[in-house]
PDB file of C-alpha atoms and ligand atoms in Angstrom:
ATOM      1  CA  MET A 282       4.263  21.151  10.210  1.00 96.00           C
ATOM      2  CA  GLU A 283       7.104  23.042   8.678  1.00 97.00           C
ATOM      3  CA  LEU A 284       8.302  21.659   5.212  1.00 97.00           C
ATOM      4  CA  GLU A 285      11.733  21.229   6.065  1.00 97.00           C
ATOM      5  CA  ARG A 286      10.573  19.031   8.956  1.00 97.00           C
ATOM      6  CA  LEU A 287       8.324  17.258   7.294  1.00 97.00           C
ATOM      7  CA  LEU A 288      10.664  16.136   4.970  1.00 97.00           C
ATOM      8  CA  ARG A 289      13.145  15.381   7.628  1.00 97.00           C
ATOM      9  CA  SER A 290      10.378  13.381   9.464  1.00 96.00           C
ATOM     10  CA  GLN A 291      10.102  10.926   6.227  1.00 97.00           C
ATOM     11  CA  GLY A 292      13.916  10.334   5.778  1.00 96.00           C
ATOM     12  CA  PHE A 293      14.774  13.137   3.228  1.00 97.00           C
ATOM     13  CA  GLY A 294      17.781  13.816   5.108  1.00 95.00           C
ATOM     14  CA  SER A 295      19.350  16.249   7.334  1.00 95.00           C
ATOM     15  CA  ARG A 296      17.925  19.542   8.188  1.00 96.00           C
ATOM     16  CA  ALA A 297      20.722  21.021   5.830  1.00 97.00           C
ATOM     17  CA  GLU A 298      19.610  18.196   3.246  1.00 97.00           C
ATOM     18  CA  CYS A 299      15.991  18.995   3.232  1.00 97.00           C
ATOM     19  CA  ARG A 300      16.211  22.703   3.019  1.00 97.00           C
ATOM     20  CA  ALA A 301      18.417  22.341  -0.024  1.00 97.00           C
ATOM     21  CA  LEU A 302      15.913  20.161  -1.429  1.00 97.00           C
ATOM     22  CA  VAL A 303      13.242  22.479  -0.999  1.00 97.00           C
ATOM     23  CA  GLY A 304      15.250  25.471  -2.277  1.00 97.00           C
ATOM     24  CA  GLU A 305      16.614  23.716  -5.737  1.00 97.00           C
ATOM     25  CA  GLY A 306      12.910  23.674  -6.398  1.00 97.00           C
ATOM     26  CA  ARG A 307      12.632  19.712  -6.407  1.00 97.00           C
ATOM     27  CA  VAL A 308       9.879  19.469  -3.707  1.00 98.00           C
ATOM     28  CA  SER A 309       6.268  20.039  -4.495  1.00 97.00           C
ATOM     29  CA  VAL A 310       3.177  19.697  -2.620  1.00 96.00           C
ATOM     30  CA  GLY A 311      -0.133  19.569  -4.390  1.00 89.00           C
ATOM     31  CA  GLY A 312       1.046  19.793  -7.539  1.00 91.00           C
ATOM     32  CA  GLU A 313       2.816  23.123  -6.988  1.00 95.00           C
ATOM     33  CA  VAL A 314       6.921  23.250  -6.739  1.00 97.00           C
ATOM     34  CA  CYS A 315       7.403  25.097  -3.042  1.00 97.00           C
ATOM     35  CA  GLU A 316      11.018  26.477  -2.635  1.00 96.00           C
ATOM     36  CA  ASP A 317      10.224  27.483   0.993  1.00 96.00           C
ATOM     37  CA  ALA A 318      11.295  25.467   3.611  1.00 96.00           C
ATOM     38  CA  SER A 319       9.286  26.946   6.565  1.00 97.00           C
ATOM     39  CA  ALA A 320       6.316  26.876   4.783  1.00 97.00           C
ATOM     40  CA  GLN A 321       3.382  25.104   7.321  1.00 97.00           C
ATOM     41  CA  PHE A 322       1.539  21.767   6.012  1.00 97.00           C
ATOM     42  CA  GLU A 323      -1.153  19.491   8.022  1.00 96.00           C
ATOM     43  CA  PRO A 324       1.071  16.473   7.535  1.00 96.00           C
ATOM     44  CA  GLU A 325      -1.896  13.774   8.167  1.00 93.00           C
ATOM     45  CA  GLY A 326      -2.771  12.375   4.892  1.00 90.00           C
ATOM     46  CA  LEU A 327      -0.292  14.984   2.863  1.00 95.00           C
ATOM     47  CA  SER A 328       1.010  14.078  -0.486  1.00 95.00           C
ATOM     48  CA  PHE A 329       4.023  15.646  -2.031  1.00 97.00           C
ATOM     49  CA  ALA A 330       6.718  14.772  -4.391  1.00 97.00           C
ATOM     50  CA  VAL A 331      10.253  15.055  -4.472  1.00 97.00           C
ATOM     51  CA  ASP A 332      12.043  14.812  -7.651  1.00 96.00           C
ATOM     52  CA  GLY A 333       8.972  14.085  -9.139  1.00 95.00           C
ATOM     53  CA  ARG A 334       8.036  10.721  -7.009  1.00 95.00           C
ATOM     54  CA  VAL A 335       5.043  11.119  -4.952  1.00 95.00           C
ATOM     55  CA  TRP A 336       5.133  10.169  -1.375  1.00 96.00           C
ATOM     56  CA  ARG A 337       2.395  10.298   1.205  1.00 94.00           C
ATOM     57  CA  TYR A 338       3.353  11.351   4.836  1.00 95.00           C
ATOM     58  CA  TRP A 339       3.134   9.025   7.438  1.00 93.00           C
ATOM     59  CA  ARG A 340       3.783   8.918  10.985  1.00 93.00           C
ATOM     60  CA  PHE A 341       5.054   5.437  11.022  1.00 93.00           C
ATOM     61  CA  VAL A 342       5.436   3.596   8.164  1.00 93.00           C
ATOM     62  CA  TYR A 343       4.148  -0.326   7.755  1.00 93.00           C
ATOM     63  CA  LEU A 344       5.295  -1.982   4.886  1.00 95.00           C
ATOM     64  CA  ALA A 345       4.585  -5.495   3.034  1.00 96.00           C
ATOM     65  CA  LEU A 346       7.765  -7.121   1.135  1.00 98.00           C
ATOM     66  CA  ASN A 347       7.391 -10.371  -1.295  1.00 98.00           C
ATOM     67  CA  LYS A 348      10.938 -11.353  -0.209  1.00 98.00           C
ATOM     68  CA  PRO A 349      12.514 -13.233  -3.084  1.00 98.00           C
ATOM     69  CA  ALA A 350      15.143 -15.988  -2.597  1.00 98.00           C
ATOM     70  CA  GLY A 351      18.694 -15.229  -1.879  1.00 97.00           C
ATOM     71  CA  TYR A 352      18.288 -11.902   0.336  1.00 98.00           C
ATOM     72  CA  GLU A 353      19.315 -11.660   3.850  1.00 97.00           C
ATOM     73  CA  CYS A 354      17.036  -9.986   6.733  1.00 96.00           C
ATOM     74  CA  SER A 355      19.920  -8.289   7.839  1.00 94.00           C
ATOM     75  CA  GLN A 356      21.264  -4.725   7.159  1.00 91.00           C
ATOM     76  CA  GLN A 357      24.715  -6.152   7.402  1.00 90.00           C
ATOM     77  CA  PRO A 358      24.291  -9.450   4.993  1.00 88.00           C
ATOM     78  CA  GLN A 359      27.184 -12.245   5.241  1.00 89.00           C
ATOM     79  CA  HIS A 360      26.769 -13.794   2.030  1.00 92.00           C
ATOM     80  CA  HIS A 361      23.524 -12.514  -0.116  1.00 95.00           C
ATOM     81  CA  ARG A 362      21.983  -8.823  -0.673  1.00 96.00           C
ATOM     82  CA  SER A 363      20.210  -7.415   1.945  1.00 98.00           C
ATOM     83  CA  VAL A 364      16.226  -7.243   1.882  1.00 98.00           C
ATOM     84  CA  TYR A 365      17.057  -3.653   2.629  1.00 98.00           C
ATOM     85  CA  SER A 366      18.529  -3.008  -1.132  1.00 97.00           C
ATOM     86  CA  LEU A 367      14.952  -3.220  -2.370  1.00 98.00           C
ATOM     87  CA  LEU A 368      13.552  -0.212  -0.480  1.00 97.00           C
ATOM     88  CA  PRO A 369      13.945   2.716  -1.261  1.00 95.00           C
ATOM     89  CA  LEU A 370      16.348   5.373   0.495  1.00 95.00           C
ATOM     90  CA  PRO A 371      14.152   7.464   2.438  1.00 96.00           C
ATOM     91  CA  LEU A 372      12.621   4.533   3.902  1.00 96.00           C
ATOM     92  CA  LEU A 373      15.903   3.118   5.179  1.00 95.00           C
ATOM     93  CA  LYS A 374      16.791   6.690   6.595  1.00 94.00           C
ATOM     94  CA  ARG A 375      13.959   6.584   8.809  1.00 93.00           C
ATOM     95  CA  GLY A 376      14.802   3.034  10.031  1.00 92.00           C
ATOM     96  CA  ILE A 377      12.579   0.988   9.042  1.00 96.00           C
ATOM     97  CA  GLN A 378      12.981  -2.746  10.124  1.00 96.00           C
ATOM     98  CA  THR A 379      12.021  -5.980   9.321  1.00 96.00           C
ATOM     99  CA  VAL A 380       9.445  -7.682  11.591  1.00 94.00           C
ATOM    100  CA  GLY A 381      11.022 -11.188  12.548  1.00 93.00           C
ATOM    101  CA  ARG A 382      13.052 -12.445   9.827  1.00 95.00           C
ATOM    102  CA  LEU A 383      12.923 -14.718   7.151  1.00 97.00           C
ATOM    103  CA  ASP A 384      16.171 -17.224   5.952  1.00 97.00           C
ATOM    104  CA  GLN A 385      17.828 -16.080   3.339  1.00 97.00           C
ATOM    105  CA  ASP A 386      16.361 -18.929   1.073  1.00 98.00           C
ATOM    106  CA  THR A 387      12.762 -18.636   1.942  1.00 98.00           C
ATOM    107  CA  THR A 388      10.315 -16.391   0.117  1.00 98.00           C
ATOM    108  CA  GLY A 389       7.176 -14.578   0.743  1.00 98.00           C
ATOM    109  CA  LEU A 390       5.691 -12.115   3.201  1.00 97.00           C
ATOM    110  CA  LEU A 391       7.925  -9.812   5.266  1.00 97.00           C
ATOM    111  CA  LEU A 392       6.366  -6.858   7.026  1.00 95.00           C
ATOM    112  CA  LEU A 393       8.636  -4.027   7.639  1.00 96.00           C
ATOM    113  CA  SER A 394       7.931  -0.963   9.916  1.00 95.00           C
ATOM    114  CA  ASP A 395       9.640   1.765  11.942  1.00 94.00           C
ATOM    115  CA  ASP A 396       6.991   1.310  14.532  1.00 92.00           C
ATOM    116  CA  GLY A 397       9.081  -0.007  17.677  1.00 92.00           C
ATOM    117  CA  PRO A 398       6.528  -1.190  19.753  1.00 89.00           C
ATOM    118  CA  PHE A 399       4.285  -2.286  16.415  1.00 88.00           C
ATOM    119  CA  ILE A 400       7.627  -4.622  15.510  1.00 89.00           C
ATOM    120  CA  HIS A 401       8.335  -5.798  19.527  1.00 88.00           C
ATOM    121  CA  ARG A 402       4.372  -7.015  19.563  1.00 84.00           C
ATOM    122  CA  TYR A 403       4.245  -8.766  16.602  1.00 83.00           C
ATOM    123  CA  THR A 404       7.931 -10.487  17.688  1.00 85.00           C
ATOM    124  CA  SER A 405       6.659 -10.918  21.079  1.00 83.00           C
ATOM    125  CA  PRO A 406       7.087 -14.855  21.836  1.00 77.00           C
ATOM    126  CA  ARG A 407       3.897 -14.496  24.004  1.00 80.00           C
ATOM    127  CA  LYS A 408       1.641 -13.075  21.616  1.00 81.00           C
ATOM    128  CA  LEU A 409       1.390 -16.391  19.521  1.00 84.00           C
ATOM    129  CA  ILE A 410       1.068 -14.675  16.077  1.00 89.00           C
ATOM    130  CA  PRO A 411      -0.316 -17.327  13.498  1.00 92.00           C
ATOM    131  CA  LYS A 412       2.442 -17.366  10.589  1.00 94.00           C
ATOM    132  CA  VAL A 413       1.334 -19.870   7.723  1.00 97.00           C
ATOM    133  CA  TYR A 414       4.033 -21.444   5.056  1.00 98.00           C
ATOM    134  CA  GLU A 415       3.745 -23.115   2.321  1.00 98.00           C
ATOM    135  CA  VAL A 416       6.484 -25.958   2.218  1.00 98.00           C
ATOM    136  CA  VAL A 417       7.468 -28.086  -0.312  1.00 98.00           C
ATOM    137  CA  THR A 418       9.330 -31.190   1.075  1.00 98.00           C
ATOM    138  CA  ARG A 419      11.742 -33.616  -0.593  1.00 98.00           C
ATOM    139  CA  HIS A 420       9.745 -36.602   0.520  1.00 98.00           C
ATOM    140  CA  PRO A 421       6.072 -37.515   0.317  1.00 98.00           C
ATOM    141  CA  ILE A 422       4.297 -36.214   3.151  1.00 97.00           C
ATOM    142  CA  ASP A 423       2.566 -39.253   5.148  1.00 96.00           C
ATOM    143  CA  ASP A 424      -0.249 -39.086   8.106  1.00 96.00           C
ATOM    144  CA  ALA A 425       2.267 -39.999  10.179  1.00 97.00           C
ATOM    145  CA  GLN A 426       4.276 -36.977   9.726  1.00 98.00           C
ATOM    146  CA  VAL A 427       0.981 -34.551   9.609  1.00 98.00           C
ATOM    147  CA  ALA A 428      -0.248 -36.143  12.852  1.00 98.00           C
ATOM    148  CA  ALA A 429       3.661 -35.503  14.421  1.00 98.00           C
ATOM    149  CA  LEU A 430       3.661 -31.883  13.382  1.00 98.00           C
ATOM    150  CA  LEU A 431       0.124 -31.076  15.188  1.00 98.00           C
ATOM    151  CA  ASN A 432       0.699 -33.068  18.049  1.00 97.00           C
ATOM    152  CA  GLY A 433       4.366 -31.753  18.422  1.00 97.00           C
ATOM    153  CA  VAL A 434       8.018 -32.475  17.740  1.00 97.00           C
ATOM    154  CA  GLU A 435      10.925 -32.414  20.136  1.00 95.00           C
ATOM    155  CA  LEU A 436      13.514 -29.731  18.991  1.00 95.00           C
ATOM    156  CA  ARG A 437      16.982 -29.133  20.646  1.00 90.00           C
ATOM    157  CA  GLU A 438      16.961 -26.180  22.857  1.00 85.00           C
ATOM    158  CA  GLU A 439      13.557 -26.188  23.021  1.00 86.00           C
ATOM    159  CA  ALA A 440      11.819 -26.910  26.652  1.00 88.00           C
ATOM    160  CA  ARG A 441       8.551 -27.879  25.700  1.00 91.00           C
ATOM    161  CA  MET A 442       7.329 -30.169  22.162  1.00 94.00           C
ATOM    162  CA  VAL A 443       6.581 -27.864  19.674  1.00 95.00           C
ATOM    163  CA  SER A 444       3.399 -28.061  17.952  1.00 96.00           C
ATOM    164  CA  ALA A 445       1.512 -26.777  14.443  1.00 97.00           C
ATOM    165  CA  ALA A 446      -1.226 -24.827  15.235  1.00 96.00           C
ATOM    166  CA  ALA A 447      -2.303 -26.061  11.764  1.00 97.00           C
ATOM    167  CA  CYS A 448      -1.132 -28.566   8.996  1.00 98.00           C
ATOM    168  CA  VAL A 449      -2.867 -29.238   5.809  1.00 97.00           C
ATOM    169  CA  ARG A 450      -1.453 -31.479   2.988  1.00 97.00           C
ATOM    170  CA  LEU A 451      -1.829 -29.727  -0.596  1.00 97.00           C
ATOM    171  CA  GLY A 452      -0.223 -32.284  -2.523  1.00 97.00           C
ATOM    172  CA  GLU A 453       2.175 -35.208  -2.030  1.00 97.00           C
ATOM    173  CA  ARG A 454       5.079 -32.741  -1.184  1.00 98.00           C
ATOM    174  CA  GLN A 455       3.120 -29.894  -0.103  1.00 98.00           C
ATOM    175  CA  LEU A 456       2.125 -28.502   3.241  1.00 98.00           C
ATOM    176  CA  ARG A 457       0.499 -25.508   4.544  1.00 98.00           C
ATOM    177  CA  LEU A 458       1.759 -25.069   8.310  1.00 98.00           C
ATOM    178  CA  THR A 459       0.582 -22.398  10.554  1.00 97.00           C
ATOM    179  CA  VAL A 460       3.146 -22.140  13.664  1.00 96.00           C
ATOM    180  CA  THR A 461       2.822 -19.427  16.205  1.00 93.00           C
ATOM    181  CA  LEU A 462       6.262 -19.652  17.554  1.00 89.00           C
ATOM    182  CA  GLY A 463       9.162 -17.412  16.186  1.00 85.00           C
ATOM    183  CA  ARG A 464      12.480 -19.248  15.941  1.00 88.00           C
ATOM    184  CA  TYR A 465      15.442 -19.524  14.110  1.00 90.00           C
ATOM    185  CA  HIS A 466      14.910 -22.412  11.222  1.00 95.00           C
ATOM    186  CA  LEU A 467      11.666 -23.741  13.151  1.00 96.00           C
ATOM    187  CA  VAL A 468       9.830 -24.773   9.822  1.00 98.00           C
ATOM    188  CA  LYS A 469      12.926 -26.353   8.748  1.00 98.00           C
ATOM    189  CA  ARG A 470      13.744 -27.905  12.249  1.00 97.00           C
ATOM    190  CA  MET A 471       9.923 -29.126  12.567  1.00 98.00           C
ATOM    191  CA  LEU A 472       9.950 -31.108   9.026  1.00 98.00           C
ATOM    192  CA  ALA A 473      13.362 -32.838  10.177  1.00 97.00           C
ATOM    193  CA  ALA A 474      12.020 -33.767  13.373  1.00 97.00           C
ATOM    194  CA  ALA A 475       8.851 -35.359  12.034  1.00 97.00           C
ATOM    195  CA  GLY A 476      11.093 -37.417   9.178  1.00 97.00           C
ATOM    196  CA  ASN A 477      11.374 -34.955   6.195  1.00 98.00           C
ATOM    197  CA  ARG A 478      13.039 -31.868   4.796  1.00 98.00           C
ATOM    198  CA  VAL A 479      12.190 -28.754   3.506  1.00 98.00           C
ATOM    199  CA  GLU A 480      13.178 -28.109   0.092  1.00 98.00           C
ATOM    200  CA  ALA A 481      11.111 -24.691  -0.539  1.00 98.00           C
ATOM    201  CA  LEU A 482      10.025 -22.360   1.744  1.00 98.00           C
ATOM    202  CA  GLN A 483       7.164 -19.628   1.511  1.00 98.00           C
ATOM    203  CA  ARG A 484       5.472 -17.630   3.955  1.00 98.00           C
ATOM    204  CA  VAL A 485       2.047 -16.701   2.871  1.00 97.00           C
ATOM    205  CA  GLU A 486      -0.036 -15.343   5.610  1.00 95.00           C
ATOM    206  CA  ILE A 487       0.748 -13.204   8.972  1.00 92.00           C
ATOM    207  CA  GLY A 488      -1.699 -12.751  12.010  1.00 89.00           C
ATOM    208  CA  GLY A 489      -4.940 -13.064   9.128  1.00 88.00           C
ATOM    209  CA  PHE A 490      -3.009 -10.742   6.380  1.00 91.00           C
ATOM    210  CA  ALA A 491      -2.510 -12.777   3.412  1.00 94.00           C
ATOM    211  CA  LEU A 492       0.592 -11.965   1.075  1.00 95.00           C
ATOM    212  CA  PRO A 493      -1.360 -10.109  -2.075  1.00 94.00           C
ATOM    213  CA  THR A 494      -1.056 -12.278  -5.638  1.00 94.00           C
ATOM    214  CA  ALA A 495      -0.576  -9.215  -7.087  1.00 95.00           C
ATOM    215  CA  LEU A 496       2.665  -8.268  -5.076  1.00 97.00           C
ATOM    216  CA  ALA A 497       5.544 -10.258  -7.261  1.00 98.00           C
ATOM    217  CA  ALA A 498       8.811 -11.233  -5.748  1.00 98.00           C
ATOM    218  CA  GLY A 499      10.828  -8.265  -4.883  1.00 98.00           C
ATOM    219  CA  GLN A 500       8.128  -5.882  -4.577  1.00 98.00           C
ATOM    220  CA  TRP A 501       6.546  -4.068  -1.625  1.00 97.00           C
ATOM    221  CA  MET A 502       3.832  -2.172  -0.691  1.00 95.00           C
ATOM    222  CA  TRP A 503       2.478   0.358   1.703  1.00 93.00           C
ATOM    223  CA  LEU A 504      -0.298  -1.176   4.403  1.00 90.00           C
ATOM    224  CA  ASP A 505      -3.618   0.546   4.437  1.00 77.00           C
ATOM    225  CA  LEU A 506      -5.550   1.088   7.558  1.00 64.00           C
ATOM    226  CA  PRO A 507      -8.073  -1.707   7.147  1.00 65.00           C
ATOM    227  CA  GLN A 508      -4.890  -4.202   6.575  1.00 73.00           C
ATOM    228  CA  LEU A 509      -3.246  -2.733   9.521  1.00 72.00           C
ATOM    229  CA  ALA A 510      -6.558  -2.980  11.716  1.00 70.00           C
ATOM    230  CA  LEU A 511      -6.533  -6.904  10.834  1.00 71.00           C
ATOM    231  CA  LEU A 512      -2.649  -7.129  12.002  1.00 68.00           C
ATOM    232  CA  ALA A 513      -3.866  -4.924  15.178  1.00 64.00           C
ATOM    233  CA  GLN A 514      -6.502  -7.092  15.936  1.00 69.00           C
ATOM    234  CA  ARG A 515      -3.831  -9.895  16.664  1.00 64.00           C
ATOM    235  CA  GLY A 516      -1.261  -7.720  17.904  1.00 58.00           C
TER     236      GLY A 516
HETATM  237  N1  URA B 206      10.975 -21.402   9.435  1.00 81.04           N
HETATM  238  C1  URA B 206      12.364 -21.368   8.705  1.00 81.04           C
HETATM  239  O1  URA B 206      12.797 -22.905   9.064  1.00 81.04           O
HETATM  240  N2  URA B 206      12.555 -20.940   8.328  1.00 81.04           N
HETATM  241  C2  URA B 206      12.162 -19.248   8.290  1.00 81.04           C
HETATM  242  O2  URA B 206      12.831 -18.681   7.048  1.00 81.04           O
HETATM  243  C3  URA B 206      11.033 -19.137   8.375  1.00 81.04           C
HETATM  244  C4  URA B 206      10.484 -20.005   9.311  1.00 81.04           C
END
């Protein structure tokens, strides 16, 4: 693939912008500056650098972000910053999107990708992808609340009772809750319907992929092939 086309595909701008980057000697491949925008490279597995920052060619990108509190999963946030502000410009320019959404005050695992079918599979209500949350509640959690969450609670605008796929008490006010639906404020509404209230919510796992403990709040990572294979088993 021509270097200019390759850069365009990775979010480095228009044809003219990519030609200019190369012409200005700001792009290197295999450690050597390449000033020929028409030079051909095999893209699969290629590493290149722009202004000294190393990138790898990806046909599609898949990322995991540890979302901090106080960020909205929207390109046009209303009251807080956008999670997209945590990502470098080339990823934004190639149209990366969140796979589902978390509330602004929810923290933890958020997947992002520019692979439309992947996003669709992961957000499809028919797929029943398990999502695991750690919940801190306002009131102590009793057995009746755990039973209600497992047996199903009634939520406004849901035709059927909504139940957790798993619910484990971790402490007096702490739960590990697995749900397969994706609905607005789902966990908060479920806890309210069970007679309690969410004080803090963190997503720790999606489709068998756990939030890496080394990934600090606000940091993101590329997903590698084994991690994607794990997700693909579910999607
Ligand atoms: N359930 C909620 O209530 N909020 C989230 O952000 C995710 C699940």
